[in-house]
Coordinates of C-alpha atoms in Angstrom, one line a residue:
X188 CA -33.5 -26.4 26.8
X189 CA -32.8 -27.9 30.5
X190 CA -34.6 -25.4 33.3
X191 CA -31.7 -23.5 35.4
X192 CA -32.6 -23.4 38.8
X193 CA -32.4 -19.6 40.2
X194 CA -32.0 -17.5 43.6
X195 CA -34.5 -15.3 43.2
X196 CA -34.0 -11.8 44.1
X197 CA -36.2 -10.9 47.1
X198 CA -37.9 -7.5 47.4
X199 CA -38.6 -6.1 50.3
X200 CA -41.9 -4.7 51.0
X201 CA -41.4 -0.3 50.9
X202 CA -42.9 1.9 52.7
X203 CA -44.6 3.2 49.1
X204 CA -46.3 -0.2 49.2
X205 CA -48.5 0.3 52.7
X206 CA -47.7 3.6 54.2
X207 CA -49.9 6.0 51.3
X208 CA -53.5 5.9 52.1
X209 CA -56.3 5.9 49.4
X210 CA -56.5 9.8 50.2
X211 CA -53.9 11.2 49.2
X212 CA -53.6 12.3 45.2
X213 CA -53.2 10.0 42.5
X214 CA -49.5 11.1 41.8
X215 CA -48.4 9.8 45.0
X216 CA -50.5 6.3 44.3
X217 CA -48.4 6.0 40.6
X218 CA -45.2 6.6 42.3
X219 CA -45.5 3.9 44.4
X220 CA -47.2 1.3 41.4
X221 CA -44.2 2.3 39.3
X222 CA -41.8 1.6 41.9
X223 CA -43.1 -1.6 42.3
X224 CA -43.5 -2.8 38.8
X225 CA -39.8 -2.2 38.4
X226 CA -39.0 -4.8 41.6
X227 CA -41.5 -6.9 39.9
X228 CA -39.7 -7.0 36.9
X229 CA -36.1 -8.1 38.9
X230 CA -38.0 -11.3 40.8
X231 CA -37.5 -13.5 38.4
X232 CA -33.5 -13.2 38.2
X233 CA -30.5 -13.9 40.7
X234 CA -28.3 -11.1 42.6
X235 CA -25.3 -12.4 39.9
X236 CA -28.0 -11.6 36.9
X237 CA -28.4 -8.1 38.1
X238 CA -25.0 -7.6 38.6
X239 CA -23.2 -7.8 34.7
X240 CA -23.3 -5.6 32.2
X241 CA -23.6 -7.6 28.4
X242 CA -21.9 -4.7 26.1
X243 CA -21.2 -0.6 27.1
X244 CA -24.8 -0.1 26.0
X245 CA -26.2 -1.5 28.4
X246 CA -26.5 -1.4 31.8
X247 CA -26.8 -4.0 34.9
X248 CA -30.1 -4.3 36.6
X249 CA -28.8 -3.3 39.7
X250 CA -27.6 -0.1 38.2
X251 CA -31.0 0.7 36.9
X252 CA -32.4 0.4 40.3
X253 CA -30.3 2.3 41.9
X254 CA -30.4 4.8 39.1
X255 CA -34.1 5.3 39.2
X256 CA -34.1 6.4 43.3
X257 CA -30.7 8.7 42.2
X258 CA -33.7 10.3 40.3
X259 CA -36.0 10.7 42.6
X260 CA -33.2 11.9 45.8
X261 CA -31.4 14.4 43.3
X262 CA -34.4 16.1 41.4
X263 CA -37.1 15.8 44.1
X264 CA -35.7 14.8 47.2
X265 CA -32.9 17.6 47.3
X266 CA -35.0 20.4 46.2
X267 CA -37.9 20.2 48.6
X268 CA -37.1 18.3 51.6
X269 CA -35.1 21.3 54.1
X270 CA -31.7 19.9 55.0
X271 CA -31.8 16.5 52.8
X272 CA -29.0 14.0 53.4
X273 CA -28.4 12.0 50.6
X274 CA -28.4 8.0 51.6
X275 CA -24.6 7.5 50.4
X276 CA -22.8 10.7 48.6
X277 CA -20.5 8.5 46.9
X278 CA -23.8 7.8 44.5
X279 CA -24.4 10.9 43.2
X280 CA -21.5 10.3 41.3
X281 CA -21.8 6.1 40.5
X282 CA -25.4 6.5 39.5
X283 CA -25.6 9.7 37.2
X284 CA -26.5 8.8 33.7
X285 CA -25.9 12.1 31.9
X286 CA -26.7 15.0 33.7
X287 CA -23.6 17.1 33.2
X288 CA -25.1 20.0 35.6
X289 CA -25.5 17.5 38.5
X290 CA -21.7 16.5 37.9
X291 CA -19.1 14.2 37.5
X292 CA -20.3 10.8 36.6
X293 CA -19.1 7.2 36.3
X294 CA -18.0 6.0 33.2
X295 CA -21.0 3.9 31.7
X296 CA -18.8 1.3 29.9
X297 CA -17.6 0.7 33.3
X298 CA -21.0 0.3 35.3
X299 CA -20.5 -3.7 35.5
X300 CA -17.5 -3.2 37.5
X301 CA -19.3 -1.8 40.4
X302 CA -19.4 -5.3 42.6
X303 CA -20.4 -2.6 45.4
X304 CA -22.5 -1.5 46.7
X305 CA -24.8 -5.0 46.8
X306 CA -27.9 -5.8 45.1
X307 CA -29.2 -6.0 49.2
X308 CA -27.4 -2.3 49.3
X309 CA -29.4 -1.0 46.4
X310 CA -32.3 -2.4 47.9
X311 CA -32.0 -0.9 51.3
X312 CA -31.3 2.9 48.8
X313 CA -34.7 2.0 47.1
X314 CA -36.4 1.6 50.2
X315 CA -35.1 4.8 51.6
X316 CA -36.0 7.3 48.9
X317 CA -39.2 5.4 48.9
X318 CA -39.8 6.2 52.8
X319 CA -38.6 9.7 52.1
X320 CA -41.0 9.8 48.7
X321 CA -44.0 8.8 51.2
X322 CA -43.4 11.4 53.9
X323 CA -43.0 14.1 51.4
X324 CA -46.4 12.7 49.9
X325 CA -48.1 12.9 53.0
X326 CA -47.4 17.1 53.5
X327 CA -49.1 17.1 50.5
X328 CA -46.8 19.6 48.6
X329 CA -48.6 18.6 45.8
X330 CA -49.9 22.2 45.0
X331 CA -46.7 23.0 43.8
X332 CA -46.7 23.1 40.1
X333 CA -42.5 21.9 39.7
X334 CA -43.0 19.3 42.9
X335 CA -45.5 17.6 41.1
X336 CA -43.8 18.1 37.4
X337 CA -40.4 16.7 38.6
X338 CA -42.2 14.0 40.0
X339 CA -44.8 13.2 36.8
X340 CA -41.0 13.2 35.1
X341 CA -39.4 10.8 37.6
X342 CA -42.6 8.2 37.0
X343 CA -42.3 8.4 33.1
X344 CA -38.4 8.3 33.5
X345 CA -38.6 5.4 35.7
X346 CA -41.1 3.3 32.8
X347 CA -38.6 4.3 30.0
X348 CA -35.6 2.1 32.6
X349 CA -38.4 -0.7 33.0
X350 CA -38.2 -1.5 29.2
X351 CA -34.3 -0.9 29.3
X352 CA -33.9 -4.1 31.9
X353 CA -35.9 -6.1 29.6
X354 CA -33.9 -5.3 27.1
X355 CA -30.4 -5.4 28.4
X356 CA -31.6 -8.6 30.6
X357 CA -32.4 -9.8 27.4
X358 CA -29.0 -8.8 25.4
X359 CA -27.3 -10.5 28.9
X360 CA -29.4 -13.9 29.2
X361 CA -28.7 -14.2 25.1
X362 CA -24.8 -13.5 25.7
X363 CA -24.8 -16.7 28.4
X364 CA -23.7 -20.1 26.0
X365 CA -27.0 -21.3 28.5
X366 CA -29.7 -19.4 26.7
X367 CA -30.9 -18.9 29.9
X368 CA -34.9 -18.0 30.0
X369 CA -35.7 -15.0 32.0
X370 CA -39.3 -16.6 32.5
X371 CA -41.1 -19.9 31.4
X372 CA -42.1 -20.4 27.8
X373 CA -45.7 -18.8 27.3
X374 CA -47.9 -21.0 24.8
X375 CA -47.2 -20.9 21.0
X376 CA -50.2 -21.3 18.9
X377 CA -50.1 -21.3 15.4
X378 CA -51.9 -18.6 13.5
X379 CA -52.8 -18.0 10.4
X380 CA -50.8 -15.1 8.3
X381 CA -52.5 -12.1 7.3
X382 CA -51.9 -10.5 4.1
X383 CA -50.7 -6.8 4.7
X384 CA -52.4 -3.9 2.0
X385 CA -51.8 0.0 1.3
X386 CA -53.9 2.6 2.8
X387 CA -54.0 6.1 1.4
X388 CA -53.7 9.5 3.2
X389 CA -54.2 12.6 1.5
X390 CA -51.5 15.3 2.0
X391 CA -51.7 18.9 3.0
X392 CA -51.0 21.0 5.8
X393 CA -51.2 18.6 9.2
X394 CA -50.3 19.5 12.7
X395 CA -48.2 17.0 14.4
X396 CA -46.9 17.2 18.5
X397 CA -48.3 17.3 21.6
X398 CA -50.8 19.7 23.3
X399 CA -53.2 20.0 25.6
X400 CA -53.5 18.0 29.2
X401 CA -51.6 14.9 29.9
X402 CA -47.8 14.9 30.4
X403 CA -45.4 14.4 27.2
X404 CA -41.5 15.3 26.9
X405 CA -40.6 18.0 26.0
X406 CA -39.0 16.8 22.8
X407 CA -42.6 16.2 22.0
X408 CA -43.6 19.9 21.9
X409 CA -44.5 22.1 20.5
X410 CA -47.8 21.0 18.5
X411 CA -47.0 22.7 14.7
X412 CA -48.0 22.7 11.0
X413 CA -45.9 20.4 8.9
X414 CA -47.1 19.8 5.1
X415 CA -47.2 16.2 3.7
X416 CA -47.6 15.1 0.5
X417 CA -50.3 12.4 -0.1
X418 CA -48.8 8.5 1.2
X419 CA -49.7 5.1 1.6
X420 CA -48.7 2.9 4.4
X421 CA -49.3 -0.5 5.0
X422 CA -52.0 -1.9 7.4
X423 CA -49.4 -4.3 9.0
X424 CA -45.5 -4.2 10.6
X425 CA -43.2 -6.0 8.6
X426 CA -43.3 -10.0 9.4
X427 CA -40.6 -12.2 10.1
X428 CA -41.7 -14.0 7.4
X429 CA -41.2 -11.1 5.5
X430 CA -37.7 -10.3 6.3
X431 CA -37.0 -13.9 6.0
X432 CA -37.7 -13.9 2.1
X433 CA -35.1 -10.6 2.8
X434 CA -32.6 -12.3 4.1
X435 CA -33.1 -15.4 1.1
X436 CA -32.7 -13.2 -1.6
X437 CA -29.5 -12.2 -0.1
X438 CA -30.5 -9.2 1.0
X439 CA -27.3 -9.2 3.8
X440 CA -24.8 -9.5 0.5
X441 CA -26.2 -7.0 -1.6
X442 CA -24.6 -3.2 -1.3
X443 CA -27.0 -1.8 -3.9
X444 CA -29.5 -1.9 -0.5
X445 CA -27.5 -0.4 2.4
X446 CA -26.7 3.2 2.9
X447 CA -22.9 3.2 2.9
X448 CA -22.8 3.7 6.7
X449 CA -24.9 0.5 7.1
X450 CA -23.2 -1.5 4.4
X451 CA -19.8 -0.4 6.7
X452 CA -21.5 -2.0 9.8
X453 CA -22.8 -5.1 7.9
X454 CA -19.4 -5.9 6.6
X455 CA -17.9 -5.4 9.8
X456 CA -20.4 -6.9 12.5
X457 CA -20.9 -9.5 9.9
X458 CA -24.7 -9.5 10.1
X459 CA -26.7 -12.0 8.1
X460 CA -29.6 -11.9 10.5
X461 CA -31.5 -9.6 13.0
X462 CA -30.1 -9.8 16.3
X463 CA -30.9 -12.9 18.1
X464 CA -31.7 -15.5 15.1
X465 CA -29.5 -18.4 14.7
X466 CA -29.6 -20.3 12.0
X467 CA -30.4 -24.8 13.0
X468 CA -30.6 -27.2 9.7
X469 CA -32.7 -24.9 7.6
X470 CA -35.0 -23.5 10.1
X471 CA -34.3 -20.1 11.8
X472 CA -34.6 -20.0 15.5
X473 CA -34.5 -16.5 17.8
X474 CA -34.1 -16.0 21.7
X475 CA -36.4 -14.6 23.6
X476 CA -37.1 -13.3 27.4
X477 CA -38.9 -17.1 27.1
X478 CA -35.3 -18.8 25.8
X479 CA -35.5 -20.3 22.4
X480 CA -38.2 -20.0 19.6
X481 CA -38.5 -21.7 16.4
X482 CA -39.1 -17.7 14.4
X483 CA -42.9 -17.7 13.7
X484 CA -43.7 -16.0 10.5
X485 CA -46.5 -14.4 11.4
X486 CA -45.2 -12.3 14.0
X487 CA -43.8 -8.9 14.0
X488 CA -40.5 -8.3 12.6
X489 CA -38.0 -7.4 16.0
X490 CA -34.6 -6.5 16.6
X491 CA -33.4 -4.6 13.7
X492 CA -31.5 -1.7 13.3
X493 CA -32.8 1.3 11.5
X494 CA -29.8 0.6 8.7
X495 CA -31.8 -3.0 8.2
X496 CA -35.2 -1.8 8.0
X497 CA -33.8 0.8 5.4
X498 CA -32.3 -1.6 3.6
X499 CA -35.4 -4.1 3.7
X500 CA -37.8 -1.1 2.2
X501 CA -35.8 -0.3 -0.5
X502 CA -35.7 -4.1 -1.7
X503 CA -39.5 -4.2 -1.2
X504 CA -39.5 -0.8 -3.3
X505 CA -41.2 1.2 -0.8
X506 CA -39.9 3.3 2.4
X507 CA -40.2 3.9 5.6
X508 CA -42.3 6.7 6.8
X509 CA -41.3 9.9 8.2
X510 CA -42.6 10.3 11.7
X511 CA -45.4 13.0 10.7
X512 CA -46.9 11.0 8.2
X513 CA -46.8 8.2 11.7
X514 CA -48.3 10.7 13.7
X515 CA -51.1 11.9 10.9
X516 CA -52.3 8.2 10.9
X517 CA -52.3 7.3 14.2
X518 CA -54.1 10.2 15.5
X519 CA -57.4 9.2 17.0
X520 CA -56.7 5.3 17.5
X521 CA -56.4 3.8 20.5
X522 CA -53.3 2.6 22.9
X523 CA -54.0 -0.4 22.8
X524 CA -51.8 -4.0 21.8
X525 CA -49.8 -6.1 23.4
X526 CA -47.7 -4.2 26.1
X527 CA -45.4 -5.1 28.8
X528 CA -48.4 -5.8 30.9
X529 CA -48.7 -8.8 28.4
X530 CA -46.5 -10.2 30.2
X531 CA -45.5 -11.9 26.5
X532 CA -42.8 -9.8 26.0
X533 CA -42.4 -10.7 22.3
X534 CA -44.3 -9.4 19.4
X535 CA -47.1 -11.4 18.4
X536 CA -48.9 -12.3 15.4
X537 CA -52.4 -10.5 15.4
X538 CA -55.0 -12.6 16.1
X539 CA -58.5 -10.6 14.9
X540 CA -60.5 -12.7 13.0
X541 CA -60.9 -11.3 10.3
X542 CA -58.5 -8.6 10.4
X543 CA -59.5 -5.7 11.6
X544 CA -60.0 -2.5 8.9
X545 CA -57.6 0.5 8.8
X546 CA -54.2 0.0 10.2
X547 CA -53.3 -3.2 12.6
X548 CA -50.6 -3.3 15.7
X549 CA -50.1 0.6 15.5
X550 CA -49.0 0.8 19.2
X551 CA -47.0 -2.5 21.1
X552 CA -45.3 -4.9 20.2
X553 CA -42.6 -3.3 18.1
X554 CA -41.5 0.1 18.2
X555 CA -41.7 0.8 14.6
X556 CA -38.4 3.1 12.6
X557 CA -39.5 6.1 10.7
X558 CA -36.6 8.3 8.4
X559 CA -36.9 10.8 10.6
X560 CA -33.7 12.0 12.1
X561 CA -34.2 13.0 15.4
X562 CA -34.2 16.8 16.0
X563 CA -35.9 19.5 17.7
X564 CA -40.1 20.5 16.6
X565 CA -40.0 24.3 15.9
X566 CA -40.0 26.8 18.6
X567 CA -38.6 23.7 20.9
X568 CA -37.6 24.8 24.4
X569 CA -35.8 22.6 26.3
X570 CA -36.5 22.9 30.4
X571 CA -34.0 25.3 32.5
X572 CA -31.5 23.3 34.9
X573 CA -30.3 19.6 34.8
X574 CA -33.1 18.5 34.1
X575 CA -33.6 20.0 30.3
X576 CA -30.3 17.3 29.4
X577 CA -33.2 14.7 29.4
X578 CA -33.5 14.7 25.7
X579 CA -32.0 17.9 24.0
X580 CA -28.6 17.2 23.9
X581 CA -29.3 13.7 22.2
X582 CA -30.6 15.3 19.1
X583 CA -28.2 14.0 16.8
X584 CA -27.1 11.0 15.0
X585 CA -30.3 9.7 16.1
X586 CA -33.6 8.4 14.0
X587 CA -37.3 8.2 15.7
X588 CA -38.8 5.4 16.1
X589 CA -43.0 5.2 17.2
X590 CA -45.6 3.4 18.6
X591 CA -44.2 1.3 21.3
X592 CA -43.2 -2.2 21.9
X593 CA -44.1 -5.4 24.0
X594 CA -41.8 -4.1 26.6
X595 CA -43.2 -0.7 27.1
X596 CA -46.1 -0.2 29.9
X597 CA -49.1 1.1 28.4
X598 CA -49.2 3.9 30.4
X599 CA -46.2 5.3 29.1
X600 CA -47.1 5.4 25.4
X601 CA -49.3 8.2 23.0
X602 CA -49.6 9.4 19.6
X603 CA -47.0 11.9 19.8
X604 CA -44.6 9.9 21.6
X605 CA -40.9 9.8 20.1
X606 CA -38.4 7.5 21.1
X607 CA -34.8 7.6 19.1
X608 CA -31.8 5.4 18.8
X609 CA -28.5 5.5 16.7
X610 CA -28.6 3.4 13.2
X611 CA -26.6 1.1 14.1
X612 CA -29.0 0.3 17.3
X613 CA -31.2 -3.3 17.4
X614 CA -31.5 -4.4 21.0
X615 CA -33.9 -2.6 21.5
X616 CA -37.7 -4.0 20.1
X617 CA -37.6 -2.3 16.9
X618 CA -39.1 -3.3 13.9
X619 CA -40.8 -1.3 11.1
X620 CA -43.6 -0.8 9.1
X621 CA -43.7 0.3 5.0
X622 CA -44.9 3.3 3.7
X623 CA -44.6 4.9 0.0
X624 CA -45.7 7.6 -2.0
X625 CA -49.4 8.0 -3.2

């Protein structure tokens, strides 16, 4: 593939990058890390890059950037700084996601229309609600329990945005005849397969959710009782290689497989592949943030919907788990894999030697799809004001999905944790794991 050459996008130095000292909490010293891990992630492309908007979906970088300060002005900004003046009022409007109590909002098929304002306009908005961020910092209103809530939310909120530009950056580059690379190649090595195997878990009455210190979202509460039966579930994600023998034994022509929903959107997307691969001679290929990859077997499975990964464990006769039975096994093992902070930013194959006991790649590299419709825990409050549309409201037509992916920051990710996406959903890093009963 011939190397474009690029106008970088240029990021100004904020005032959250010098003007809060070592003193002052540790809330104030994540804001300003998170801020500029998200500018760190837009160096690599051009002002036109951040610009477009690949399918309604997604969303243009520049949106996302804007979107995250909208965050912090509306929710933190407004409510404790006497007399705030928003930087533009036009943008309360342009860049409000979903939050039907803040009010109106711009159509989000329509975000890569917005030609203004400028990347260099966003920029200059960052940079304010950054300065204003600081100065609030700095009176220390940090005693205030919903100050320092709304502002734990607005960090979390703003890692959940840095894996959607990698993955609509990645849906855009892949959209360009180009196959553009969002950065160089990293080193393929081979590696040698390792054979997945069943572990057993007894059933019985388990408690699943989150509790105790540490933020979580709320759709992650309360902590409660659910009763499993005894399972199995494989040590390993499902490979590529494995989904290739899928895909050989016709696994794209064969209804028997597919809920009828998913046989619908087969027939009429005309899959034959997980998003990305390309078919060369009689090798498979896939594009990644790095451009174009020969698919390596070894690695995690990436880019399916949950209607394939259904589809794929009914041919292997098992299933997929259901997100206690996730939870239940994962309890007690570390966050730890291969994370955004990678900087690989494509599953990869695991590399212990020999493979380690009990289950392997648990957390990164692919968020793994459980059966689990998403819907509320029992007794589930959601919080009062605009802010309790963050994930309520989405609690239908929607399936779970755990464990995190190569694009999430490891900081953002835990055992209780619950991400969701429509069926039909595979830009996203989404892969899946097996599980059956005992």
């Amino acid at each position: 593939m011939r190397k474009m050459q690029r106008r970088n996008v240029q990021i100004a130095k904020t005032p959250s990058d010098h003007a809060i000292p070592w003193s002052l909490p540790s809330l104030a010293a994540r804001y300003a890390a998170v801020r500029r891990a998200t500018e760190q992630l837009v160096e690599p492309l051009s002002p036109e890059d951040c610009a477009l908007q690949s399918m309604p979906e997604a969303s243009p970088v520049k949106w996302h950037l804007a979107h995250t300060s909208w965050f912090f002005e509306t929710f933190v900004l407004e409510r404790f700084v006497p007399g705030y003046r928003p930087f533009h009022p036009a943008y309360r409007t342009m860049f409000n996601s979903y939050y039907n109590a803040v009010g109106d909002k711009h159509p989000r098929p329509e975000r890569g229309l917005i030609s203004r304002p400028g990347l260099p306009d966003v920029l200059a908005y960052r940079r304010h609600v950054d300065a204003c961020m600081a100065e609030l910092f700095e009176k220390s209103p940090g005693h205030n329990p919903e100050f320092s809530d709304l502002v734990e939310l607005g960090i979390n909120h703003e890692e959940q945005h840095q894996e959607l530009i990698l993955m609509d950056v990645k849906h855009l580059l892949w959209k360009n005849p180009l196959r553009p690379a969002y950065v160089e190649r990293w080193p393929l090595t081979p590696i040698r397969g390792r054979k997945s195997r069943w572990l057993g878990f007894d059933g019985g009455i388990k408690q699943i959710g989150h509790e105790g210190e540490g933020f979580a979202f709320d759709n992650e509460c309360p902590r409660h009782a659910v009763m499993l039966r005894g399972f199995e579930i494989a040590s390993h994600p499902v490979t590529h290689g494995d989904f290739l023998a899928f895909i050989e034994d016709h696994g794209y022509e064969r209804a028997e497989l597919w809920l009828s929903s998913g046989w619908d959107v087969v027939r009429a997307q005309g899959w034959r592949a997980p998003q990305y691969w390309e078919r060369r001679g009689d090798d498979w290929y896939t594009f990644t943030l790095h451009g174009t990859a020969k698919v390596d077997h070894h690695t995690p499975i990436c880019h399916v919907s949950y209607y394939e990964a259904d589809a794929f464990a009914r041919w292997a006769r098992a299933r997929l788990p259901i997100e206690a039975e996730w939870e239940v096994v994962a309890a007690g093992t570390p966050v730890a894999g291969n994370f955004q902070e990678s900087r690989a930013l494509h599953p990869l194959a695991l590399r212990d030697e020999p493979p380690a006991p009990g289950l392997a790649q648990l957390f990164g590299d692919v968020w793994e799809w459980t059966q689990s419709a998403y819907s509320p825990y029992p007794g589930f409050q959601p919080a009062e004001g605009a802010v309790g549309e963050y994930n309520g409201k989405f609690m239908c037509n929607q399936y779970v999905l755990r464990g995190g992916s190569c694009a999430t920051p490891v900081a953002h990710i835990r055992g209780t944790y619950r991400n969701f996406f429509p069926p039909e959903a595979r830009w996203q890093f989404s892969g899946l794991r097996l599980a059956r009963d005992a």
